[in-house]
Amino acid sequence: MYSRILEDEDDEEYTMQELKVHWNDSLHIKFKIAMENTMCIMNEQELEASLITKNTYQVKNHSIIKQLKFDDNKDEVKLICKYGKYEGECGPMDNIIMRKASFTGKSELKKEELEEEEKITYETIYELKKMKFSTDCKGEDYVFFLVGGQFKTKYIFFNSRLTRINDTEYYIYFSPPLLDPIPSDLKDAASFSLNKPIGKIINNMEGELQFEWYGFYNRRTKEREFKQNPFTNKIENSSIVLKWCDIGSVDGMGFN
């Protein structure tokens, strides 16, 4: 799986992009891509591509994505795309570079982890879309919701996906990879489960969320890791309250 890591100069057009590649052989690949930006939502769909030159694959039957160009080690892939011509098309996203969410450890764990992700039906929670919450709106720690949640605190930075429990409650799932800064004690992040919730949010108060943190579940050790709440750096026995904040600037996302 490859994902686009937001840089400081990025804006809201590129809020989420993920690419999953299945290597049939060196000449043909199948892949799925999901993205969301201010112009559209592109749900996952299986596409095919064929090798045309070294590390470059021509995409079949897609109006926007024309080619995938991998580096020699297949650690990065560049999307060669055609800009949208009509209002509502998914674009522009030309020359976007996506990095591999690397999995280490035994090969059977890699396979199982990827299969786990397919079991979860993630969804966009429209009640929270484009909203930012924090314990202190003047601070730098926040969670920003679009497709899932992007949690960025002084202690940890990671993306997540959401599933609905009921009208007010949602489970949070880890979406690899961990982003910089990565805590020094999280050396086995490749073993984190993708189908066990890492937390829960309750949206039953106007302008506030209740946020409960479980920690990442390590499938290899069968234990939770980073159990301290990312906003307080403490192991909390109950949920904490996150306040809705005016969007302003969220690390280059550019909302005003």
Phi, psi and omega in degrees: 000139177243146177219150179271125178264124184293135175259169185299328184275355182290156177235191188293348180294335186239065186277332180202131171213129177224144182226127176247127184244132173247118184272102175293310175198188183287346184259336185224138177227156169242145181209159175235141178229140175229139178205161172212134173218192184289345185262332185191172170244128175249106178285161182297133174217144182277128180236165179236152177212152181233145181294129177243324172219180182305118176066007180245128183243133177273126182276137180264136167057048172225132187285342186242306182280117185259320182215155170242124182242112182266154171281176187299326182266002182060027177274337179226153177221137178254131176273116175264113191233162174258132181296143177295138181262340186237151180301133179099350178286156179279096180178173355278149175215035184291143175058033176282129179260129180243141183253148182291134170275092192286140174248130177248174180097196185293147183296327180292331176291319177303313181297315181295320180297316180293323177293325178302317183300325181293339183282340184270128174265098180279157178212155173280127179267100190292338177294338183248356187301134180062030178246148182238134180230149180202164171282338180214105185294345177270352180270184183259356180271135182198166162237131179244127184258132170221268171286310174235229177229140173250108181266125176224113176231176180292345184259331186197154182221119181205158174262156180217169173234158185238147167230148183274131173270311177205199186295337185237348186244144182219136173275148178249133179238146178290138176236103186294158004266170165294145181252161178292139002278137179260125179305141186296337183271359179260071183273345186244038183298337179295342180265003181293133180292144177259354182240011172248127183301144175258354180180183181211145173237147177236123182248076181237011178228132182298124177081005181219154172234143167269127185240119179246131186245130178258327188103166180279137179264120179271114183292334183282318182265348182063031181228157174277142176238157183052060183279349177286138180301129184296341180272333183247345185060028177232152172281109183268139179273355179211179180286159173246166182257128173252134183262145175290136182240147170303142187300304182056227179249123179247085179048050175088359180290338167078015178285139179235000000 
